[in-house]
PDB file of C-alpha atoms and ligand atoms in Angstrom:
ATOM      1  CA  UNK Z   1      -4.780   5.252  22.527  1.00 56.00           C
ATOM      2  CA  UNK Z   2      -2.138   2.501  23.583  1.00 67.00           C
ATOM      3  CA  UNK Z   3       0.320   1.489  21.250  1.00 93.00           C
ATOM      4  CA  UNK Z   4      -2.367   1.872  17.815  1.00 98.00           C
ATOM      5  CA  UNK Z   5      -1.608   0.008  14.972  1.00 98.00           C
ATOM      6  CA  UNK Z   6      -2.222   1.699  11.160  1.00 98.00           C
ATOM      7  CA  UNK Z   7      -3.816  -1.320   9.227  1.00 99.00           C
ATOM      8  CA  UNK Z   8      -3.610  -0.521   5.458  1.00 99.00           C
ATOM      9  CA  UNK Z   9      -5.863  -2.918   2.693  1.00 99.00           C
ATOM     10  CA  UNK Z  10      -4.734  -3.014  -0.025  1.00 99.00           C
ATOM     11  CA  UNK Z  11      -7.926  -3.777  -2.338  1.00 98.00           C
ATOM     12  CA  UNK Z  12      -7.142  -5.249  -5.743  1.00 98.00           C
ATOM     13  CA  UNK Z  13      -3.748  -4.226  -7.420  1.00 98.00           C
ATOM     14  CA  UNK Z  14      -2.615  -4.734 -11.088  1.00 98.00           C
ATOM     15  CA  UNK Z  15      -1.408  -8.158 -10.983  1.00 96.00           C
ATOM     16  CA  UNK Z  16      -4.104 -10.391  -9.972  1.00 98.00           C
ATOM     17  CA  UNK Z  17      -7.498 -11.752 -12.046  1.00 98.00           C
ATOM     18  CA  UNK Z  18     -10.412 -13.757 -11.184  1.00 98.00           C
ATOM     19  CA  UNK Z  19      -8.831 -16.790 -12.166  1.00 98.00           C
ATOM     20  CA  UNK Z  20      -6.837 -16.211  -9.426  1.00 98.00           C
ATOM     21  CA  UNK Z  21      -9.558 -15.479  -7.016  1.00 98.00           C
ATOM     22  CA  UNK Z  22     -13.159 -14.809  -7.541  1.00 98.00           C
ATOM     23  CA  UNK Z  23     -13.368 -12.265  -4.967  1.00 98.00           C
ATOM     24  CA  UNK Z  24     -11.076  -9.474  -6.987  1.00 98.00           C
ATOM     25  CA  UNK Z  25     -12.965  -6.235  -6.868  1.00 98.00           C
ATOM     26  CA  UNK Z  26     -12.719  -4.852 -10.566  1.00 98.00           C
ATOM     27  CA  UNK Z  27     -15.162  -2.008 -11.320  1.00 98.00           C
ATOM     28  CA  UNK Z  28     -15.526   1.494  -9.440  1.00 98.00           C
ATOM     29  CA  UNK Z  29     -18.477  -0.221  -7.826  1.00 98.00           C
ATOM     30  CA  UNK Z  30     -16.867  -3.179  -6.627  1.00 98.00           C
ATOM     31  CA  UNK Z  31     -13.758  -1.554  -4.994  1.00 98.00           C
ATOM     32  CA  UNK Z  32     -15.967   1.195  -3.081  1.00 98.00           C
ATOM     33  CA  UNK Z  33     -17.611  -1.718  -1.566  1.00 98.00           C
ATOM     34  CA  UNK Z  34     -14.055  -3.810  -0.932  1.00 99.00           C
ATOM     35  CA  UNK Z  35     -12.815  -0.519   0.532  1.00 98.00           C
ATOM     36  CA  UNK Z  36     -16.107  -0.260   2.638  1.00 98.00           C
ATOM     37  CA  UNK Z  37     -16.139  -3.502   4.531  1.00 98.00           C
ATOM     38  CA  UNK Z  38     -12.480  -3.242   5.090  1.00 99.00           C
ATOM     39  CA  UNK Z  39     -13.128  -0.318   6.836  1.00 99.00           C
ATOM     40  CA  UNK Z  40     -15.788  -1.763   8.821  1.00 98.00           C
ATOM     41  CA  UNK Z  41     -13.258  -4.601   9.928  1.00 99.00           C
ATOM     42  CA  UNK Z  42     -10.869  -1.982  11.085  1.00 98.00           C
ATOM     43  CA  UNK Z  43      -8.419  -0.899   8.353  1.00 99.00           C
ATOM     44  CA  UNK Z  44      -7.967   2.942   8.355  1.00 98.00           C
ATOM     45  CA  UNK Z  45      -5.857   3.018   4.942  1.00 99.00           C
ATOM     46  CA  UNK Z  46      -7.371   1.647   1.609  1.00 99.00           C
ATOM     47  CA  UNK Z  47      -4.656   1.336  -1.206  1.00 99.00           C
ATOM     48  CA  UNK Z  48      -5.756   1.714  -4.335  1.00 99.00           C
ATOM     49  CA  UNK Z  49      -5.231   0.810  -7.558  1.00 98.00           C
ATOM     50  CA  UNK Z  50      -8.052   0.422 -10.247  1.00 98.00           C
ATOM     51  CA  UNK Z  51      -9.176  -2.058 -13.411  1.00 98.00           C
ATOM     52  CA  UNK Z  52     -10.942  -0.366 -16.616  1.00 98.00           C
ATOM     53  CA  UNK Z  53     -13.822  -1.844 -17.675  1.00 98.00           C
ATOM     54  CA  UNK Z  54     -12.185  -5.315 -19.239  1.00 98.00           C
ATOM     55  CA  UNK Z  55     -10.370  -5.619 -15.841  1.00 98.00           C
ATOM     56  CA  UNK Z  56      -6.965  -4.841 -17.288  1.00 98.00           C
ATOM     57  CA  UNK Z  57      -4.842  -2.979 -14.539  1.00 98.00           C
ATOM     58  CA  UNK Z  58      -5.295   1.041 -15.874  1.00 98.00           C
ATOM     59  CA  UNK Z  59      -3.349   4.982 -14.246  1.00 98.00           C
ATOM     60  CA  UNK Z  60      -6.727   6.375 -15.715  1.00 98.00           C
ATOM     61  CA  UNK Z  61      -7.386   9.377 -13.611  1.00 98.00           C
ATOM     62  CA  UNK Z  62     -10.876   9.762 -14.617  1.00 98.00           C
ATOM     63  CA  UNK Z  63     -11.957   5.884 -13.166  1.00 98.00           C
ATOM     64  CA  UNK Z  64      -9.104   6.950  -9.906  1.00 98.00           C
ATOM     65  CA  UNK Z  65     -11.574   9.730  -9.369  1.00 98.00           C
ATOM     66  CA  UNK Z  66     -14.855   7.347  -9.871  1.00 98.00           C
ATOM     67  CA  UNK Z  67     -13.060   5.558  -7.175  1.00 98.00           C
ATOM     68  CA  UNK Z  68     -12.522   7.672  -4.703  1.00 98.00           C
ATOM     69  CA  UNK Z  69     -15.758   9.503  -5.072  1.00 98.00           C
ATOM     70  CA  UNK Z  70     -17.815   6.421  -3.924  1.00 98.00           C
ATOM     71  CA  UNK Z  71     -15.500   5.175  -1.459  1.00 98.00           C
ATOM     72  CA  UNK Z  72     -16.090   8.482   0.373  1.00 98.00           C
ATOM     73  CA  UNK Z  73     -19.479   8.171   0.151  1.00 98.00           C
ATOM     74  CA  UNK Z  74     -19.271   5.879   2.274  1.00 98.00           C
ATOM     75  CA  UNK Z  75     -16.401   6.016   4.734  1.00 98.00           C
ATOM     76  CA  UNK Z  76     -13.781   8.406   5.551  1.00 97.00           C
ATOM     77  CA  UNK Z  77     -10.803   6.395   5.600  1.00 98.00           C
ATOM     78  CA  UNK Z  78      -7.618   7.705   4.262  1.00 98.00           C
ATOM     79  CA  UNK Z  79      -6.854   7.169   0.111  1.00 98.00           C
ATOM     80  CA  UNK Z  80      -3.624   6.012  -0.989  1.00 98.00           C
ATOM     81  CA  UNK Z  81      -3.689   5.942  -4.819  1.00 98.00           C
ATOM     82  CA  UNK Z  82      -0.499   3.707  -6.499  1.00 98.00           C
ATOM     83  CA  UNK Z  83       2.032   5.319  -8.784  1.00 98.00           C
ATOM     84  CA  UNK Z  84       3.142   1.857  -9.118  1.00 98.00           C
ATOM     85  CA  UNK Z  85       0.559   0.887 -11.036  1.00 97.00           C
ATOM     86  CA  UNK Z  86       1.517  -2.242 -13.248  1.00 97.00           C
ATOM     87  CA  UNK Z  87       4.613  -3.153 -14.943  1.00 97.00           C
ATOM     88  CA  UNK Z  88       4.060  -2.523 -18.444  1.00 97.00           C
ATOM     89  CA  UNK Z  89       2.645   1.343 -17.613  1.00 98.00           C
ATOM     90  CA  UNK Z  90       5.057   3.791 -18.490  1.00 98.00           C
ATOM     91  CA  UNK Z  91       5.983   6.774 -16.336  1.00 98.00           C
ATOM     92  CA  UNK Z  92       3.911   9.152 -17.866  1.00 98.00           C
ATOM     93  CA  UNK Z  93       0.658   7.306 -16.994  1.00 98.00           C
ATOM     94  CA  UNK Z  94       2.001   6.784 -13.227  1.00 98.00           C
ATOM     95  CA  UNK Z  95       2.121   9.999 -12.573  1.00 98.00           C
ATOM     96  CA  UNK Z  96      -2.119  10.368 -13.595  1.00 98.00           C
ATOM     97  CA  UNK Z  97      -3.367   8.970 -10.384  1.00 98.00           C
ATOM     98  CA  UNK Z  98      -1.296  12.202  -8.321  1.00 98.00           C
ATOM     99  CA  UNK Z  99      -4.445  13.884 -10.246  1.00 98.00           C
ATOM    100  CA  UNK Z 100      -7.602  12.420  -7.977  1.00 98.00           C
ATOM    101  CA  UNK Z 101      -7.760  13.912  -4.690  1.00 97.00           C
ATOM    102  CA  UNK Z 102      -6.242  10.911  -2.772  1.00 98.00           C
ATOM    103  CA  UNK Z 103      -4.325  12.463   1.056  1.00 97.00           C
ATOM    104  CA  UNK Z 104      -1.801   9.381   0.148  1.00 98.00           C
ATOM    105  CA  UNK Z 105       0.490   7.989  -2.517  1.00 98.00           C
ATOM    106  CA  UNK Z 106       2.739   5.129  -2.808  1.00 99.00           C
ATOM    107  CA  UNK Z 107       6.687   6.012  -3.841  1.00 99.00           C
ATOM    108  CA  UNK Z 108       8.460   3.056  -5.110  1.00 98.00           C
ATOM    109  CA  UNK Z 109      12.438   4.389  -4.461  1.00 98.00           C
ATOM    110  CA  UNK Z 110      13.859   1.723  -6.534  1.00 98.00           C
ATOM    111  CA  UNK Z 111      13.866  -0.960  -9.794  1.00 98.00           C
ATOM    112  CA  UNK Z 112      13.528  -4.560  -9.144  1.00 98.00           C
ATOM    113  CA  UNK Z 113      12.636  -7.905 -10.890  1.00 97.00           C
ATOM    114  CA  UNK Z 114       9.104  -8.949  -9.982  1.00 96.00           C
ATOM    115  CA  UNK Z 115      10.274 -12.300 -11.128  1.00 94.00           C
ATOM    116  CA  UNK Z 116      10.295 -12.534 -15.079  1.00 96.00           C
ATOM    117  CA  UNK Z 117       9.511  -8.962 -15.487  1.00 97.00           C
ATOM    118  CA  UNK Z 118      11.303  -5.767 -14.560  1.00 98.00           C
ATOM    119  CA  UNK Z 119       9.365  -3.106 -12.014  1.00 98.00           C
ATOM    120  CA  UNK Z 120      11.343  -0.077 -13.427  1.00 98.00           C
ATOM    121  CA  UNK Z 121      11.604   2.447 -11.071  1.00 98.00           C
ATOM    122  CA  UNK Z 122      14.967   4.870 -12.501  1.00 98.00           C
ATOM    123  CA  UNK Z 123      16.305   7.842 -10.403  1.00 98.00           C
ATOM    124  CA  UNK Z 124      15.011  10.613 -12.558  1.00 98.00           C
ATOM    125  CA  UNK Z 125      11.517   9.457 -12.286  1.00 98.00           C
ATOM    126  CA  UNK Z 126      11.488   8.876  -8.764  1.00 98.00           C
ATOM    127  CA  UNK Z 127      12.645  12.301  -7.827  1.00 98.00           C
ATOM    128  CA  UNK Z 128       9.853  13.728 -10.189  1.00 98.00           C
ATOM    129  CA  UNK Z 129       7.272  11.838  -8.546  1.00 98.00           C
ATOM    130  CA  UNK Z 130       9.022  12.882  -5.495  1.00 98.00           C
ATOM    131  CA  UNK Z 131       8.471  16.585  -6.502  1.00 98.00           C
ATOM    132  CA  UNK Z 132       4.942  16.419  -7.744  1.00 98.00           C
ATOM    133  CA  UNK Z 133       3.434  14.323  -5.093  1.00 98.00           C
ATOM    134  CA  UNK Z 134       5.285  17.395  -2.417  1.00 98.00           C
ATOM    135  CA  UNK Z 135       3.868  20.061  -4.443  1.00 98.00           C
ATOM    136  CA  UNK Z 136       0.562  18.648  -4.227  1.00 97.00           C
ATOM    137  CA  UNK Z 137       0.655  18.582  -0.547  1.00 96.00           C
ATOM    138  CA  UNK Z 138       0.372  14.474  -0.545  1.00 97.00           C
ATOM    139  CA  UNK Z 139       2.391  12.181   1.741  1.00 98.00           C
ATOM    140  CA  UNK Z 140       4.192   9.301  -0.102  1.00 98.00           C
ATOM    141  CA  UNK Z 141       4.562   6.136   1.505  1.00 99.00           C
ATOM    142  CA  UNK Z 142       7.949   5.390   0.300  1.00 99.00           C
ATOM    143  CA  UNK Z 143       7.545   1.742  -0.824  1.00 98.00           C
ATOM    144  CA  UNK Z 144      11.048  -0.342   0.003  1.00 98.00           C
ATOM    145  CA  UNK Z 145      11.048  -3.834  -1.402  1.00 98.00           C
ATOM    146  CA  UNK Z 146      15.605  -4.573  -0.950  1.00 98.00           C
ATOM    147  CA  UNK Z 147      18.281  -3.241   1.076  1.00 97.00           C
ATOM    148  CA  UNK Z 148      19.301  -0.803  -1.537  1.00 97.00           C
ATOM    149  CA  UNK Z 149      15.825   0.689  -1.917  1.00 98.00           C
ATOM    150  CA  UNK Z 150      15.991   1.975   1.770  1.00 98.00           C
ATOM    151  CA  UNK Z 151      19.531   4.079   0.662  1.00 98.00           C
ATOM    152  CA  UNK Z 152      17.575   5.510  -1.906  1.00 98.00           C
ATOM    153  CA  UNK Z 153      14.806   6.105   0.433  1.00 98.00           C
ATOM    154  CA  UNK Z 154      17.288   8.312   3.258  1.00 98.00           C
ATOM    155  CA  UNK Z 155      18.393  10.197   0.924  1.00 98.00           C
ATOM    156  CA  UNK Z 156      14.792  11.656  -0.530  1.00 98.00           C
ATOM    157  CA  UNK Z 157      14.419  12.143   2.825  1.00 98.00           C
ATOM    158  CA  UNK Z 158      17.649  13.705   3.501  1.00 97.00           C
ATOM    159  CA  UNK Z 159      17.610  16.211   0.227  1.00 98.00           C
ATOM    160  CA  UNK Z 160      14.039  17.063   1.360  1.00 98.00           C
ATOM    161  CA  UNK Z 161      12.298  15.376  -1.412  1.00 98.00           C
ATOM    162  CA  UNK Z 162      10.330  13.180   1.006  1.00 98.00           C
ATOM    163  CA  UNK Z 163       9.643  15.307   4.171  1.00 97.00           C
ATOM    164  CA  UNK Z 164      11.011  14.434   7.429  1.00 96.00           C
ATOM    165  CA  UNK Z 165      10.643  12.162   9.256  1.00 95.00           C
ATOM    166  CA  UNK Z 166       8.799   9.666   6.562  1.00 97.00           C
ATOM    167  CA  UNK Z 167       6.911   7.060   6.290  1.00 98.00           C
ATOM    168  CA  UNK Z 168       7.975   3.791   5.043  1.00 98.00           C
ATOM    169  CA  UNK Z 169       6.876   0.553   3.656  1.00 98.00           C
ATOM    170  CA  UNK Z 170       8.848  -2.689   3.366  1.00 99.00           C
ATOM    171  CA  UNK Z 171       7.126  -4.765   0.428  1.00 98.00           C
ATOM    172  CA  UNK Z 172       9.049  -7.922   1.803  1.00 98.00           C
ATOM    173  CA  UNK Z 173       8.277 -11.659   0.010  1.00 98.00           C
ATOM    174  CA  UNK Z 174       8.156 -10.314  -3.429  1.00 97.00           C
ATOM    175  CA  UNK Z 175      10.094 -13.225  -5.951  1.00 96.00           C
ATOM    176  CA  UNK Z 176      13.158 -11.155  -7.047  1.00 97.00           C
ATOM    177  CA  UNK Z 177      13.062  -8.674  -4.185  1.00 97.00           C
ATOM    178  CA  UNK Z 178      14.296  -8.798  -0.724  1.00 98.00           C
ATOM    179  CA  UNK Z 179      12.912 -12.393   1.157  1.00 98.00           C
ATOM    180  CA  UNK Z 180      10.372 -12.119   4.251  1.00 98.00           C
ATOM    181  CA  UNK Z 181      12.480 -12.639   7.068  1.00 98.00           C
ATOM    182  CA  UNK Z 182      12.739 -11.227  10.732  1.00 98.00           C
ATOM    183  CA  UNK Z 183      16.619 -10.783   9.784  1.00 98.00           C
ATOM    184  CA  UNK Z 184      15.723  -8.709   6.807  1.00 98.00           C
ATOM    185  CA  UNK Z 185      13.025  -6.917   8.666  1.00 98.00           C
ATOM    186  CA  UNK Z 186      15.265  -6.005  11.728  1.00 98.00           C
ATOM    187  CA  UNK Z 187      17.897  -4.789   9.589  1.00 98.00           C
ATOM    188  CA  UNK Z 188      15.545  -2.490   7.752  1.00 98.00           C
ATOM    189  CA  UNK Z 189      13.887  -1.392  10.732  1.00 98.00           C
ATOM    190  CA  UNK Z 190      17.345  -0.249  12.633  1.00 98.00           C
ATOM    191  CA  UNK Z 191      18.337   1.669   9.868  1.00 97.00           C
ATOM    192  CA  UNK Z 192      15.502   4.088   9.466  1.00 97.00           C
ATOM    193  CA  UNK Z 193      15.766   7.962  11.212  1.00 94.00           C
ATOM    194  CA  UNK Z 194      14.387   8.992  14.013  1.00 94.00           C
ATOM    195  CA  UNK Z 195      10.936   9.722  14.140  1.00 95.00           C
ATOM    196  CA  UNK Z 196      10.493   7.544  10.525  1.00 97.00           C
ATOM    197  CA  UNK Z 197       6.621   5.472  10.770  1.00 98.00           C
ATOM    198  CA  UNK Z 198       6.732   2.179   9.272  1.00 98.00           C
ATOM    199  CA  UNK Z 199       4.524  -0.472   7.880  1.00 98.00           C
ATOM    200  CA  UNK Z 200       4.981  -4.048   6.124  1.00 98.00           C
ATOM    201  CA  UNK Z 201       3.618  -5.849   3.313  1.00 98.00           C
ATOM    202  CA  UNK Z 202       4.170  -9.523   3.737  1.00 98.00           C
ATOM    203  CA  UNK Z 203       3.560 -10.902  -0.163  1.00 98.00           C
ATOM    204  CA  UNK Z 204       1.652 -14.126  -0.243  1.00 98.00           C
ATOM    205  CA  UNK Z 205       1.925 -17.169   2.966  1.00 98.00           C
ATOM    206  CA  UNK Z 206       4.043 -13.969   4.173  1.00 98.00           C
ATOM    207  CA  UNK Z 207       1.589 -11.405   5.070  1.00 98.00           C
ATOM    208  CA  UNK Z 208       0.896 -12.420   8.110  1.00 98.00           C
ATOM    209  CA  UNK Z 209       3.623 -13.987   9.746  1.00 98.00           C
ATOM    210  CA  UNK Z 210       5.628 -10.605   8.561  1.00 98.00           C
ATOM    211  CA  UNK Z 211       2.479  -8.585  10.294  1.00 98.00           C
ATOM    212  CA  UNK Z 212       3.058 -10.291  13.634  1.00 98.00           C
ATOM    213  CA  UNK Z 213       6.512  -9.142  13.557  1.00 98.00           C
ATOM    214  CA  UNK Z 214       5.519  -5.841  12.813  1.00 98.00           C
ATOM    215  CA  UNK Z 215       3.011  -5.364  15.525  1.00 98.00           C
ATOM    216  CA  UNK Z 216       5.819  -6.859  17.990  1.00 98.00           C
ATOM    217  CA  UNK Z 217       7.885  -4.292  16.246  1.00 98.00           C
ATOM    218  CA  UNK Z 218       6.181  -0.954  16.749  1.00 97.00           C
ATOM    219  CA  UNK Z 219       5.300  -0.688  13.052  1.00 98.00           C
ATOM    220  CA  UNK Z 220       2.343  -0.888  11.437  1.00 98.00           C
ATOM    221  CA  UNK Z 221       0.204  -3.576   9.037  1.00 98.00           C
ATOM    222  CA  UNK Z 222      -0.285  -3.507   5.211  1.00 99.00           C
ATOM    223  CA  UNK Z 223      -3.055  -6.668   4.246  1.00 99.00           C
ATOM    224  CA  UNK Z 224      -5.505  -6.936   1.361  1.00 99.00           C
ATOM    225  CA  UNK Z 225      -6.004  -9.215  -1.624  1.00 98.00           C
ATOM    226  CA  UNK Z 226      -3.024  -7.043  -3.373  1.00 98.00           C
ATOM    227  CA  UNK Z 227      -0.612  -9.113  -1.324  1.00 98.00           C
ATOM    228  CA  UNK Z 228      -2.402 -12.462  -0.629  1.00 98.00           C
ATOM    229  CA  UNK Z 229      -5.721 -14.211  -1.540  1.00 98.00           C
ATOM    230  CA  UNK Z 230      -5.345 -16.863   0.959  1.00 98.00           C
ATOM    231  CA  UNK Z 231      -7.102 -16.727   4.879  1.00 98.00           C
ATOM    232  CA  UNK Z 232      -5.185 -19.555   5.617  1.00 96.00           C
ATOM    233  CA  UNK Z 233      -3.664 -22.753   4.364  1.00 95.00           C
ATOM    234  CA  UNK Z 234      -5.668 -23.544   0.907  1.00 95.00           C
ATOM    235  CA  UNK Z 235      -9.068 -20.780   1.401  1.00 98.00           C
ATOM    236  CA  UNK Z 236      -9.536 -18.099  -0.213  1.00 98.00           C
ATOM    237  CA  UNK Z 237     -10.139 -14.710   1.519  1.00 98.00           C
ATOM    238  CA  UNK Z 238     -13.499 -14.283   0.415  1.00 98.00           C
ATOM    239  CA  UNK Z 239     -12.123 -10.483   0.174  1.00 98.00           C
ATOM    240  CA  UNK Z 240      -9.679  -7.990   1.612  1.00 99.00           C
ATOM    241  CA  UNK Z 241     -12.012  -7.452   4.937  1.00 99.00           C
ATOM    242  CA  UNK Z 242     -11.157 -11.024   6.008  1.00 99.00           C
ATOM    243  CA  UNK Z 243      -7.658 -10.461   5.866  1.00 99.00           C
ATOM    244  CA  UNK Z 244      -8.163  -7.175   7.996  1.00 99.00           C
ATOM    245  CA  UNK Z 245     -10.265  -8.896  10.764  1.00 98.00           C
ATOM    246  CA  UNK Z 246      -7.482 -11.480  10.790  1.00 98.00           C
ATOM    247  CA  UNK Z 247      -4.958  -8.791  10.977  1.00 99.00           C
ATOM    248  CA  UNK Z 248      -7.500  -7.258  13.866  1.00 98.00           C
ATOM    249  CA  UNK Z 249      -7.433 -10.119  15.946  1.00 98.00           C
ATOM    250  CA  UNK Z 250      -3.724 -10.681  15.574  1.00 98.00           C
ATOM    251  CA  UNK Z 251      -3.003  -7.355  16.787  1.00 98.00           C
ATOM    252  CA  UNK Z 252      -5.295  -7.647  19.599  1.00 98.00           C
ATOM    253  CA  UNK Z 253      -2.821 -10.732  20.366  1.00 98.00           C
ATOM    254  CA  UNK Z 254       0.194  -8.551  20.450  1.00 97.00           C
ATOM    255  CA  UNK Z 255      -1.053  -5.777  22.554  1.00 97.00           C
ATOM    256  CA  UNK Z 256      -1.988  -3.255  19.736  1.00 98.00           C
ATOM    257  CA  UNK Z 257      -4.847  -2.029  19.218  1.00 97.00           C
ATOM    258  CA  UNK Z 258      -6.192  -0.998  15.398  1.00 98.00           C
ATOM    259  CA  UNK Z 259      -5.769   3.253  14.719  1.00 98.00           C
ATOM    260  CA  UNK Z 260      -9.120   4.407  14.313  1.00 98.00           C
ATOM    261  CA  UNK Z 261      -9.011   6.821  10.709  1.00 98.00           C
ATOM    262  CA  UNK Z 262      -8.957   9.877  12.946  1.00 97.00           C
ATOM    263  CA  UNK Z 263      -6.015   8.558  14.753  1.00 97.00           C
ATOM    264  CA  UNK Z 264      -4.325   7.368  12.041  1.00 98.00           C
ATOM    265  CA  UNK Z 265      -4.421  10.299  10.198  1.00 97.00           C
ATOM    266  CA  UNK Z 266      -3.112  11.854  13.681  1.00 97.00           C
ATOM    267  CA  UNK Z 267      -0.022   9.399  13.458  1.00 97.00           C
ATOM    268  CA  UNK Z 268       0.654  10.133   9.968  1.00 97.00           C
ATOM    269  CA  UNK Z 269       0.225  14.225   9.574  1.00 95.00           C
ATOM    270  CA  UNK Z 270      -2.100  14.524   7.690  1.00 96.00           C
ATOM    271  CA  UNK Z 271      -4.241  17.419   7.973  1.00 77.00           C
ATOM    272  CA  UNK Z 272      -7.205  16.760   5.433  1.00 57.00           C
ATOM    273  CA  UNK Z 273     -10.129  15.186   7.076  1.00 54.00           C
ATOM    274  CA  UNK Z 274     -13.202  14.998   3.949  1.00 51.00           C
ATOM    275  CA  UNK Z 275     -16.478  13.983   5.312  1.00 45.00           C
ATOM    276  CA  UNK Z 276     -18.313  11.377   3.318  1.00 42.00           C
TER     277      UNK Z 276
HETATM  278  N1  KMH I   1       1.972  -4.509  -5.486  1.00 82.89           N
HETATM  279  C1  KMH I   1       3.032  -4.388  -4.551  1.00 82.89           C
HETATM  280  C2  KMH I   1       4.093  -5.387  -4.812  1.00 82.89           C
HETATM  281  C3  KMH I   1       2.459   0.378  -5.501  1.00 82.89           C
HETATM  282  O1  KMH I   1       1.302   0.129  -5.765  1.00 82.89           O
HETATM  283  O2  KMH I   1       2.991   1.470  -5.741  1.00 82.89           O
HETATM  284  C4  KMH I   1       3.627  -3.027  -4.506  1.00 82.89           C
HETATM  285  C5  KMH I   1       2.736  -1.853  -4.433  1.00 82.89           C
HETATM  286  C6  KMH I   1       3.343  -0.607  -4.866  1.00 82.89           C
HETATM  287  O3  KMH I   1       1.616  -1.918  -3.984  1.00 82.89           O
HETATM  288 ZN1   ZN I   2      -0.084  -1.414  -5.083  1.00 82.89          ZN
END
């Protein structure tokens, strides 16, 4: 395939509620489906977080596992399950969701202010997260939101607690973290190693101008509700599949065309391939 393009949703998260948008998947039910018709617009990635049954943000492994049992019976696609999960979960519950049977994991390598509230993310608990997420045979996604985060991020790499070559995300747009900028982007980008795969998560009227840059890039595409609920100027994504089809077309534009799961799992070394 020419020049594929990983496209990652990113289904729900642990910040949002239906004030914010009606279309949040909450229960087991509801994200299986999100993750579903994502996958039918083209994303090969679903990144998951999930709600308990009041909606609150939860590191429950037991609903992880609901989660990721329906969402392969129905597709394939590769499972990323969040250690990030929400800012007031403590470390102990962030390490629960290593526990489902997801291929993928995010790896936050670094603190930083979400604007009034403080995503903590210390040393020791990184490399511990580092260690159990290796010994379970799952690659991280090493999630990058300032300049500092990516120093952190070479040297898991280089002490071998993220294996070589890696695979990085730049969470760019966040309020308190580093702004969503080509400069920003290019100057992350040139510093990565050889061989590194990358992917960007442009946070609110961000995600997709910071996805076209990617694609002209080389990199690859993180969309989804998690980021933005907007399709454009003032409507609402009427879920995370509208924001992949967008993210579809717009890589059609710049020459890329969308990984199929096969291929993306190809791309990012991954050996497990479960059948739905
Ligand atoms: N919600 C994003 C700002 C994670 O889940 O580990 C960051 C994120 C990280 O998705
Ligand atoms: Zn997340």
């Amino acid at each position: 395939m020419i020049n594929p393009v990983i496209i990652t949703a990113a289904l729900v998260g642990a910040e949002l509620t239906r004030k914010e948008t009606p279309y949040l998947p909450l229960t087991p039910d509801e994200i299986a489906e999100a993750g579903e018709r994502a996958v039918a617009a083209g994303a090969a990635v679903l990144h998951l977080h999930v709600r308990d049954r009041k909606g609150r943000p939860s590191c429950d492994p037991k609903i992880f596992r609901e989660v990721i049992r329906k969402i392969r019976k129905r597709t394939n696609a590769i499972l990323q399950v969040s250690t990030g999960g929400s800012v007031h979960d403590s470390f102990t519950d962030r390490l629960k969701p290593l526990t489902a049977g997801a291929e993928m994991a995010s790896l936050n390598s670094g603190s930083v202010n979400f604007w009034e509230e403080v995503f903590a993310n210390p040393r020791p608990f990184i490399e511990k997260l580092a260690r159990q997420i290796q010994k379970k045979g799952i690659k991280p996604e090493i999630e990058v939101y300032d300049l500092s985060h990516l120093e952190v991020a070479l040297s898991l790499i280089e002490q071998g607690l993220v294996l070589s070559p890696g695979h990085l995300q730049f969470v760019l747009g966040i309020k308190g973290g580093l702004n969503a900028t080509e400069e920003n982007l290019r100057l992350l980008v040139g510093r990565l190693p050889t061989g590194a795969s990358w992917t960007v998560a442009g946070i609110g009227r961000h995600q997709f101008p910071m996805a076209a840059l990617a694609l002209q890039m080389g990199g690859h595409v993180r969309v989804g509700l998690e980021d933005n609920i907007y399709l454009g100027k003032g409507v609402l994504a009427q879920g995370s599949h509208e924001l992949v089809k967008k993210a579809v077309a717009l890589s059609h534009q710049y020459g890329r065309q969308p990984a199929s799961i096969v291929e993306s799992r190809r791309l990012l070394n991954l050996s497990l391939d479960p059948t739905p």
